[in-house]
Coordinates of C-alpha atoms (C1' of nucleotides) in Angstrom, one line a residue:
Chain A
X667 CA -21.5 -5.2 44.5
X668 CA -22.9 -8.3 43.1
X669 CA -23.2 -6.7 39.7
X670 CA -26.0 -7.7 37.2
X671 CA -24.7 -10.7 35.0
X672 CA -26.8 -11.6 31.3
X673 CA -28.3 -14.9 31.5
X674 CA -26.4 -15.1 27.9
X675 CA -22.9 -15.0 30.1
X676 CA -24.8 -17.2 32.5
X677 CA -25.3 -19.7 29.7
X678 CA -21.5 -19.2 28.0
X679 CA -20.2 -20.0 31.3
X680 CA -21.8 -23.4 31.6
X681 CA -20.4 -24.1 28.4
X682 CA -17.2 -23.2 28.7
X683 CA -17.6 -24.9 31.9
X684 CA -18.0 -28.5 30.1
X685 CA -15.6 -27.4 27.4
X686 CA -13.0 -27.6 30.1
X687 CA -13.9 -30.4 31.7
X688 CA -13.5 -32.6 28.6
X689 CA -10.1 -30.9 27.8
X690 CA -9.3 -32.0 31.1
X691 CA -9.7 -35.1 30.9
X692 CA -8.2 -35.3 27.7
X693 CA -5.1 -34.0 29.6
X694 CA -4.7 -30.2 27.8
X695 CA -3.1 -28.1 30.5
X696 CA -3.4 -25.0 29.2
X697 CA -6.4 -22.9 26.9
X698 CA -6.5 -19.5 25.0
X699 CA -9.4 -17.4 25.0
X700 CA -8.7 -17.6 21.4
X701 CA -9.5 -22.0 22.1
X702 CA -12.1 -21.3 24.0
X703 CA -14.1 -19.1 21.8
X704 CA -13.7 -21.7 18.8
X705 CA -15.3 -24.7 20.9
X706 CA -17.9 -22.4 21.9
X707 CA -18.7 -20.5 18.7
X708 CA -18.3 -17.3 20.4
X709 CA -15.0 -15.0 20.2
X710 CA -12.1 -14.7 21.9
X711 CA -13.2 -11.1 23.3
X712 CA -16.7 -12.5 24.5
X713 CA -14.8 -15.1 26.5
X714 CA -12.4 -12.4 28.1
X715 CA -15.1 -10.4 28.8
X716 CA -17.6 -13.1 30.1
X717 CA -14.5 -13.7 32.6
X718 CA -13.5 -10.7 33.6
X719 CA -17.0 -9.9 35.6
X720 CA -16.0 -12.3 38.4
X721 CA -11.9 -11.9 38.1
X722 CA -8.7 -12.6 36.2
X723 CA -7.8 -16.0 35.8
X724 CA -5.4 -16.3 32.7
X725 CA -1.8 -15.2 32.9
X726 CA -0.8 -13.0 29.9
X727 CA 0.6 -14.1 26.9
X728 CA 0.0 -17.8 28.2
X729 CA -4.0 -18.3 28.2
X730 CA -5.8 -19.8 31.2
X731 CA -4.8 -22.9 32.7
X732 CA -7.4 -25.5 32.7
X733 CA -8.0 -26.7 35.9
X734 CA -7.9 -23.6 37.9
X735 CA -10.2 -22.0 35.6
X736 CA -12.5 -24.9 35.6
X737 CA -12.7 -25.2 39.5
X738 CA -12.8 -21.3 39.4
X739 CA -16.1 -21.8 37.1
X740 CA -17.6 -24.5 39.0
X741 CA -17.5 -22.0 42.2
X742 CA -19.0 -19.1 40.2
X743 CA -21.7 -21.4 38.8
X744 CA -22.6 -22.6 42.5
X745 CA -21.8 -26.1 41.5
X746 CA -19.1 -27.0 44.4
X747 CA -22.2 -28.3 46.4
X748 CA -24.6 -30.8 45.3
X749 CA -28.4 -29.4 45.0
X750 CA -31.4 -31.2 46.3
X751 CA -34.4 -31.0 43.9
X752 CA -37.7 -32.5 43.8
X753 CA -39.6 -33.6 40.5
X754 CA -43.0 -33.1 40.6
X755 CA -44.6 -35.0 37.7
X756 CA -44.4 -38.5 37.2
X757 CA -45.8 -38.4 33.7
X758 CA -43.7 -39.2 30.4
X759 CA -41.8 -35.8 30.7
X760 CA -40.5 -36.8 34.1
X761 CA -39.9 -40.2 33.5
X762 CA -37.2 -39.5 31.3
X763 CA -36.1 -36.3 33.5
X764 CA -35.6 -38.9 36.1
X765 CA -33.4 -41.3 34.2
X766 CA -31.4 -38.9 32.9
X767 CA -27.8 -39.6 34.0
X768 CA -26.5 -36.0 33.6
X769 CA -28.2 -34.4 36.3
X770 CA -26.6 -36.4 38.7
X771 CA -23.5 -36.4 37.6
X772 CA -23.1 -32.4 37.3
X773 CA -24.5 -32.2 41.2
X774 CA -28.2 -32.7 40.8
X775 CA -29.6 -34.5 42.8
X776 CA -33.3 -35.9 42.9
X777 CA -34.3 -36.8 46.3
X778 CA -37.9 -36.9 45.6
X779 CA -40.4 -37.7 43.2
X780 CA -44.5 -36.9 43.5
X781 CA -47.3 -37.1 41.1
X782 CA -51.0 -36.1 41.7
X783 CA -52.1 -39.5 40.6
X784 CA -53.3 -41.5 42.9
X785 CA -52.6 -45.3 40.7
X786 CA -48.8 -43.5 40.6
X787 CA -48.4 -42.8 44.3
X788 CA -46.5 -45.6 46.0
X789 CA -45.0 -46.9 42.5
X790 CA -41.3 -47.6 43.0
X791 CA -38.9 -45.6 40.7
X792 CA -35.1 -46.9 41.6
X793 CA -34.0 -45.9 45.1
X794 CA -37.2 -43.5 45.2
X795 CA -40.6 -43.9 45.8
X796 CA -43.1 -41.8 43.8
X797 CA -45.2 -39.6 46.9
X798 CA -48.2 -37.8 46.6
X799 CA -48.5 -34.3 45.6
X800 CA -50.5 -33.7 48.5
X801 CA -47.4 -34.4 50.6
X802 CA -45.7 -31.4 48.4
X803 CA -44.8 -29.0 51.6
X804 CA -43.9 -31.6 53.6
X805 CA -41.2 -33.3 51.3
X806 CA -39.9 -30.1 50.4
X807 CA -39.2 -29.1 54.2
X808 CA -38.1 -32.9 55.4
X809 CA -35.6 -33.2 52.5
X810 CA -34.9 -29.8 52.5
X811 CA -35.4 -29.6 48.6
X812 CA -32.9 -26.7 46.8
X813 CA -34.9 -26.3 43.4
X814 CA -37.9 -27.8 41.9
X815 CA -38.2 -29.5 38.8
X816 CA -42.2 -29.2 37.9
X817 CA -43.1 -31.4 34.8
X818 CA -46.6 -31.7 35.2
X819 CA -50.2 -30.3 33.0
X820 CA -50.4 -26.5 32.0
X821 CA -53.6 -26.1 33.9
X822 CA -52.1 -27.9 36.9
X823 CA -48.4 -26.2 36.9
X824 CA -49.5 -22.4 38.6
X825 CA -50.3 -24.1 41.6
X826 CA -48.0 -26.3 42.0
X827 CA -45.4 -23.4 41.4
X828 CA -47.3 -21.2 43.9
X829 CA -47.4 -24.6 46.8
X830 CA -43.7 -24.8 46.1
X831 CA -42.7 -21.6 46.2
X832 CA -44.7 -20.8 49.3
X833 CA -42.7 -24.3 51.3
X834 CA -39.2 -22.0 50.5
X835 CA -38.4 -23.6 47.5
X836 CA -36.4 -20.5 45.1
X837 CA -35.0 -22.4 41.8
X838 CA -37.9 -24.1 39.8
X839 CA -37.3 -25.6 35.9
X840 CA -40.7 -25.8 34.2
X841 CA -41.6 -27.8 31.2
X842 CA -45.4 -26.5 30.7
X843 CA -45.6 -24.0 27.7
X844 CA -46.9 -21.0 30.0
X845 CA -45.5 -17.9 31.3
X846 CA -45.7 -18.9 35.4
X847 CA -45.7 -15.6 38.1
X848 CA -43.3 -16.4 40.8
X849 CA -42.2 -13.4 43.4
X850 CA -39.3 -11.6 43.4
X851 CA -36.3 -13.2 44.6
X852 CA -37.2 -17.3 43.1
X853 CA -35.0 -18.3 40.2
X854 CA -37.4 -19.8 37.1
X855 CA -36.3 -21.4 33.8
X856 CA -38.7 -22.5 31.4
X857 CA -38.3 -25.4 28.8
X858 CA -40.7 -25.0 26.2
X859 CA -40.4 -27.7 23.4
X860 CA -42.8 -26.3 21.6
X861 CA -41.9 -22.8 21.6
X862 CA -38.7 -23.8 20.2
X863 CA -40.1 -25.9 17.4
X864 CA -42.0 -22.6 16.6
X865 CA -39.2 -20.8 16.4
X866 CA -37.5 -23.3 14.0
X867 CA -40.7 -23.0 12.1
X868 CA -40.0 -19.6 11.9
X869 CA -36.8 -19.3 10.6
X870 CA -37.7 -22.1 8.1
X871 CA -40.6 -19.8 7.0
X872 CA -38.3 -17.1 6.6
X873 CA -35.2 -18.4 5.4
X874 CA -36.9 -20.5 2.3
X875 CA -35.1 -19.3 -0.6
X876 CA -31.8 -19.7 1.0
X877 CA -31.1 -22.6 -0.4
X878 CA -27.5 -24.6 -1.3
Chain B
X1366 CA -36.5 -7.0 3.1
X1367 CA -36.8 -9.6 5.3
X1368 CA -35.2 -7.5 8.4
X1369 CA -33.4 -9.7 11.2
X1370 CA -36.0 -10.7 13.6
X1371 CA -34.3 -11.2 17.2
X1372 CA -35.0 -14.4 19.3
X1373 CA -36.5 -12.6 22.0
X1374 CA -39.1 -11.7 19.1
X1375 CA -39.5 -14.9 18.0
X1376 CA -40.3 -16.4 21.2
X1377 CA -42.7 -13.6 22.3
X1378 CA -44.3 -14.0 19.3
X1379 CA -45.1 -17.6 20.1
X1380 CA -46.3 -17.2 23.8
X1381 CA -48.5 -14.3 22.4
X1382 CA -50.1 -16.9 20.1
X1383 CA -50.9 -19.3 22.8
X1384 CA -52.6 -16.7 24.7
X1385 CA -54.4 -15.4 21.8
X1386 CA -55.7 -19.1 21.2
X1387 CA -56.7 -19.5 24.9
X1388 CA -58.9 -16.1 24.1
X1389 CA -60.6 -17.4 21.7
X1390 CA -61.6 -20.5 23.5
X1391 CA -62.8 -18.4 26.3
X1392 CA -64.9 -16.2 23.5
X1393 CA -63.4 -13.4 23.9
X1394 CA -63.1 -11.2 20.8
X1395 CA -60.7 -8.0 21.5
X1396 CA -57.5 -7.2 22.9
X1397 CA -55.4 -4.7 24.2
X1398 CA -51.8 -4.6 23.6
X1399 CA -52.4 -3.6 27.2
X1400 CA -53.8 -7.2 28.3
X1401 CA -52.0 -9.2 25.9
X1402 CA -48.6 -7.6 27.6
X1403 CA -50.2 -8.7 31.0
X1404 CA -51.0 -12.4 30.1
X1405 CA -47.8 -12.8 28.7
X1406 CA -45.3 -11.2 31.6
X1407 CA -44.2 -8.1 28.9
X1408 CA -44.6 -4.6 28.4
X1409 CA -47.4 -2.8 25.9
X1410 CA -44.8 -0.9 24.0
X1411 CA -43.1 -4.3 23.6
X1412 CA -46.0 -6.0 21.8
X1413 CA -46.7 -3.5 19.4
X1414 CA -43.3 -3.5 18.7
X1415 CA -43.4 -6.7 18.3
X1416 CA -46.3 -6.9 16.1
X1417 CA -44.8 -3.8 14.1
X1418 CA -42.3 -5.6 12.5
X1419 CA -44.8 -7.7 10.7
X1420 CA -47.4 -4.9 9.9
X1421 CA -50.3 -3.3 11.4
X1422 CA -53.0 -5.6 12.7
X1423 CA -55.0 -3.1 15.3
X1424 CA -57.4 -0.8 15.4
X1425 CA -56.5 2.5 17.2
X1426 CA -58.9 3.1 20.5
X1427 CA -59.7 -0.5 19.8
X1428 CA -57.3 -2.8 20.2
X1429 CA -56.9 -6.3 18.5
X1430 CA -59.2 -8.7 16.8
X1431 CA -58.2 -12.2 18.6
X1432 CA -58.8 -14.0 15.6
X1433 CA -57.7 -12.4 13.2
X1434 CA -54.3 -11.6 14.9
X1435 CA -54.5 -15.4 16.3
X1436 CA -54.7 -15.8 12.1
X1437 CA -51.7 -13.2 11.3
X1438 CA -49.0 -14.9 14.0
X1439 CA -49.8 -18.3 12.6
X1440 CA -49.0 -17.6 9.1
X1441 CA -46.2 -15.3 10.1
X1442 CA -44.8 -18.2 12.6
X1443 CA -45.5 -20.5 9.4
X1444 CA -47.9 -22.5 11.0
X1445 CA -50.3 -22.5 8.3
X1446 CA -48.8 -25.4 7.4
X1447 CA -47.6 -28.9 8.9
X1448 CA -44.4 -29.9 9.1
X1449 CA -42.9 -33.7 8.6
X1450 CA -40.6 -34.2 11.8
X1451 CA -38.4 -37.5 12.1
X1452 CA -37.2 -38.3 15.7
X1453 CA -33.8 -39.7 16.1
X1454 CA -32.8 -41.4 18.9
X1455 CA -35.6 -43.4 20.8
X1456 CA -34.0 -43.2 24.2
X1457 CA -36.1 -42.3 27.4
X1458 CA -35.8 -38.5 25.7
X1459 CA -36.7 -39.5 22.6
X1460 CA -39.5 -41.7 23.7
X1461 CA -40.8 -39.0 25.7
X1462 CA -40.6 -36.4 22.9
X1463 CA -42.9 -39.2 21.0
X1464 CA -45.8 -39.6 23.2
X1465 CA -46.0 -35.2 23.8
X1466 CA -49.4 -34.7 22.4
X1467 CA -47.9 -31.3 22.2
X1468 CA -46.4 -31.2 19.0
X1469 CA -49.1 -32.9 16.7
X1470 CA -51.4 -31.0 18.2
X1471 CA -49.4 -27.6 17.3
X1472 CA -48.6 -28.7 13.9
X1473 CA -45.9 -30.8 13.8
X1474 CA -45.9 -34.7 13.1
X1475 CA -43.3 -37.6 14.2
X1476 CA -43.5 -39.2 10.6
X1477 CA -40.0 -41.2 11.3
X1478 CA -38.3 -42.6 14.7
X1479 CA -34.8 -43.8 14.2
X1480 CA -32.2 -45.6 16.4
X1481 CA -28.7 -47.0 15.8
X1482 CA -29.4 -49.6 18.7
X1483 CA -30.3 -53.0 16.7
X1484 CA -32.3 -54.2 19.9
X1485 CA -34.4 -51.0 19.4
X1486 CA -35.3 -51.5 15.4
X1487 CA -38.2 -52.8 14.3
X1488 CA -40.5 -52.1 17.5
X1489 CA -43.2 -50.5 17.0
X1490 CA -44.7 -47.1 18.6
X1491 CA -47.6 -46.5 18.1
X1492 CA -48.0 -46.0 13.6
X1493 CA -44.6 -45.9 13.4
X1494 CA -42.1 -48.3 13.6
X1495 CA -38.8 -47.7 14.8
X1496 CA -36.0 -47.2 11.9
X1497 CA -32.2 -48.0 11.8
X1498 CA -29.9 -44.5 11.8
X1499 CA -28.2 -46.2 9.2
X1500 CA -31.3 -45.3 6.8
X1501 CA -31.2 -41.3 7.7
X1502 CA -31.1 -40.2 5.0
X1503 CA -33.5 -42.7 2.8
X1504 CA -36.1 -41.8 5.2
X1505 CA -35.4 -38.2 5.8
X1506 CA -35.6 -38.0 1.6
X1507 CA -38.7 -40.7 1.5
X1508 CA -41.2 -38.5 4.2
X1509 CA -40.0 -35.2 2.6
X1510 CA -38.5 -34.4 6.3
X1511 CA -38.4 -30.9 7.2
X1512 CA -36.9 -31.2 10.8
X1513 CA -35.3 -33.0 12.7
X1514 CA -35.4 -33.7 16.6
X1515 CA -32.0 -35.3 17.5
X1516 CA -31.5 -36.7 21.2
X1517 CA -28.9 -39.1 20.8
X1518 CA -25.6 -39.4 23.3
X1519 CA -23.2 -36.4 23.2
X1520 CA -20.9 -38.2 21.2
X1521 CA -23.1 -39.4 18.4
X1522 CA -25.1 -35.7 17.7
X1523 CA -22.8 -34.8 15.8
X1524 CA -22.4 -36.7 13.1
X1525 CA -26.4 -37.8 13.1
X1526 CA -26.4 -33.9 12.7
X1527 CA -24.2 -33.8 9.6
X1528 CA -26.0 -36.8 7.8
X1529 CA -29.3 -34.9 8.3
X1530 CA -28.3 -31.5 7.1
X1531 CA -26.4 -33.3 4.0
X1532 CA -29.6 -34.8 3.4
X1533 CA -31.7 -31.4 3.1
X1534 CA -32.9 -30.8 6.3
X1535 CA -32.7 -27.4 7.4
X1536 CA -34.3 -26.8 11.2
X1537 CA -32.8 -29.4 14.2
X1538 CA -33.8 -29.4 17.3
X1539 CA -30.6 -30.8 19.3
X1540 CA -31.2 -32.0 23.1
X1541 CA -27.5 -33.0 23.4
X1542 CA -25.2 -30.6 25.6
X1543 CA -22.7 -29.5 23.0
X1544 CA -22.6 -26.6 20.7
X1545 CA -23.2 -28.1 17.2
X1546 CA -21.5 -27.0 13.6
X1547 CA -24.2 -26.7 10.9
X1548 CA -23.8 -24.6 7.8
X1549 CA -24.8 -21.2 7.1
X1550 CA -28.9 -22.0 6.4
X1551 CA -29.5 -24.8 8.9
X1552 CA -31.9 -23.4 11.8
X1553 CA -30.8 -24.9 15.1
X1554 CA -32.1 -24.6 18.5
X1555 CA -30.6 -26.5 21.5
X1556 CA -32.7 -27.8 24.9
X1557 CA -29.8 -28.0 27.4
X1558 CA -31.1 -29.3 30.4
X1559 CA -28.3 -29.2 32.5
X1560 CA -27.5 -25.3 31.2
X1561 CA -31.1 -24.5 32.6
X1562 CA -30.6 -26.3 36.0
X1563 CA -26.7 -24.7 35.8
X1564 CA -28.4 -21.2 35.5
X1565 CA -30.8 -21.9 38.4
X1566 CA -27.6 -22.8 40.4
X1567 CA -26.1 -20.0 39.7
X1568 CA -28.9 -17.7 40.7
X1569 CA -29.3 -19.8 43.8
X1570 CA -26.1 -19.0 44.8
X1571 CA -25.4 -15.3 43.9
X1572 CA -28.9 -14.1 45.7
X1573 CA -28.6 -16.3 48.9
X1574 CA -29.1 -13.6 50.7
X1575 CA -32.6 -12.3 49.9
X1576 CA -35.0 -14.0 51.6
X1577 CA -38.1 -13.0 52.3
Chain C
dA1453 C1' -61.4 9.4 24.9
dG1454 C1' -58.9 5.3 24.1
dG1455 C1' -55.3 2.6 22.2
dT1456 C1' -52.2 1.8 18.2
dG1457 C1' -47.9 2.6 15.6
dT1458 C1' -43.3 4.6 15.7
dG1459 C1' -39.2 7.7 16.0
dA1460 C1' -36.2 9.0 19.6
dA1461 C1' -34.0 8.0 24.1
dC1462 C1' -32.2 4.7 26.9
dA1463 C1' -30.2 0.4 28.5
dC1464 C1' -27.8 -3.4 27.7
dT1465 C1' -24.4 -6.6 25.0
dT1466 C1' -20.9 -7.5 21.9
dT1467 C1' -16.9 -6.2 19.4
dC1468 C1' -12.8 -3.4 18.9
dA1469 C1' -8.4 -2.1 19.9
dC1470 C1' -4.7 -1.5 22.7
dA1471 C1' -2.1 -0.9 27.2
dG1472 C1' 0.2 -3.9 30.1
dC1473 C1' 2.2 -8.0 32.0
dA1474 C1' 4.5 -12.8 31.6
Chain D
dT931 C1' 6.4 -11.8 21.5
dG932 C1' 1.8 -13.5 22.9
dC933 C1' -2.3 -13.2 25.1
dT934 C1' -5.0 -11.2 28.8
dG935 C1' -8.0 -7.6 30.8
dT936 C1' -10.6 -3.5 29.8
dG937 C1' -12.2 1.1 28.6
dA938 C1' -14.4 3.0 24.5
dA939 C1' -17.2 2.3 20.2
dA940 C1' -20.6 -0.1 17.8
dG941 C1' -24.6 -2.6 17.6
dT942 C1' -29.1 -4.6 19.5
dG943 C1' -33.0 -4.7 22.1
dT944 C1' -36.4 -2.2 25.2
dT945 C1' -38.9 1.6 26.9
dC946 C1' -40.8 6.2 26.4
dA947 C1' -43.8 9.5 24.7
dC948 C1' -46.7 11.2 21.6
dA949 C1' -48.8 11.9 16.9
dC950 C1' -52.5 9.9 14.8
dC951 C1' -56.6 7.3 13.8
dT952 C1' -61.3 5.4 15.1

DNA sequence: AGGTGTGAACACTTTCACAGCA
DNA sequence: TGCTGTGAAAGTGTTCACACCT
């Protein structure tokens, strides 16, 4: 089986995944897809759907109870485990990658840190210290790295992607505004500030005599 | 007119510019729908229909002129034009954001930086000097803001997000993990890195099993 | 010949509507 | 009754294939 799910589901299901978690906490026992879909801004029928590819969790004409399906979600997503990850990069970008509390606390670990510069190298950052990209293989295979996080120059980032690909590495997240070629079978996400600003500036092009 | 143009467009759209500028750095003068599919991980049917929507910009048994298409996606995009960005939140996101030569360079200048923390206002980065939140929308109205990049905590964005759209602004770019409520009008696009790293995870896990 | 522009076919996603169970 | 789970319908986006222009 294995069926092909959207990336759209993909990305509903992390958010309905942190939906739940805060209704959690807040101590709500029981959701609707009806709930769901309003915190989400999607429909109740998306929600059903988006559910049913993996099983049925709700109980009919009560709604879905909160913990189960969270911890249901959290399987789905792969998120029972904790994933090892390596940030190549040490420049602004991954500077504030590293410090940013929510990786770590959603499973996300960073275990290692490596730039190409050579005044970087050997720079403490916390409990890591910053490694040289030369090491790049070698890291990957001692820590047994899960996913790469590559936060480094445009004309630098093919290679890079190509070194870690080639040390086993199949989930990398990539911050330089290019279209990378990875082989079949490694997981890649691209961030691309600037692509998004364009697309704002798009829709504010467009959209200019909508006003209030 | 003005038919719906689907995100997937919009995004191609801006890759294809990027490659069309890297073209005409390397002096090259004519493309193919063919090549530019090729550099930019698409189909040739998929970039003249991409194109199509806007008009017709090749030459049949040509191809396109770089430049001028380069000329024809910028004003399309509605990047002709500059527009007056203010930054809020000067956090290790925020800071980062700043120091990207990436968006000045493609149009876009940080003419504000705001914070609500007291120890943060009045430093100075670079020409600018950091603002209190508290004067949103004074300085929003003052620089004649057109977007606004908001990475504050989840629990602030969205109010900082209602103060902004209140005071005129109409594109946000949100880096906090929630799914916002602006009004009909307001172009929003969210950077969720934990989403991206959530979708790598899930990948990760569903294809385990195909190694190489 | 060579490569664009585009209607028509296809594939995929979302919404609808309702049967079925608590 | 209330709300889920799901086929069928509608809607969107992508690919095909070819007429048409240079």
């Amino acid at each position: 089986m294995t069926r092909k799910i959207s990336d759209s589901t993909v990305r509903r299901l992390s958010l309905y995944l942190r939906i739940l978690e805060a209704l959690e906490r807040e101590g709500i026992a029981t959701v609707s897809s009806e709930d769901l879909a309003g915190r989400s801004g999607t429909t109740a029928a998306q929600v059903r759907k988006d559910l049913s590819h993996f099983g049925s969790f709700g109980k009919r004409g009560l709604g879905y109870a909160v913990r189960d399906l969270r911890e249901h979600l959290q399987r789905i997503m792969g998120l029972e485990r904790r994933w090892r990850v390596v940030l190549v990069g040490a420049g602004r970008i991954g500077s504030a990658l590293f410090d940013y509390a929510g990786f770590r606390s959603r499973g996300f670990d960073i275990v290692a840190v490596l730039d190409a510069d050579a005044s970087k190298v050997g720079q403490r950052w916390g409990e890591v210290v910053i490694g040289d990209s030369a090491s790049l293989e070698d890291i990957i295979r001692r820590h047994c790295v899960d996913v790469a996080i590559v936060a480094v120059p445009v004309e630098a980032v093919q290679g890079v992607v190509d070194r870690v690909v080639s040390a086993g590495v199949r989930g990398i997240l990539n911050f330089a505004p290019t279209r990378l070629r990875v082989p079949e079978g490694v997981a890649l996400k691209d961030v691309s500030l600037v692509m998004e600003l364009e697309a704002l500036s798009f829709s504010l092009s467009r959209h200019a005599s909508l006003g209030p």
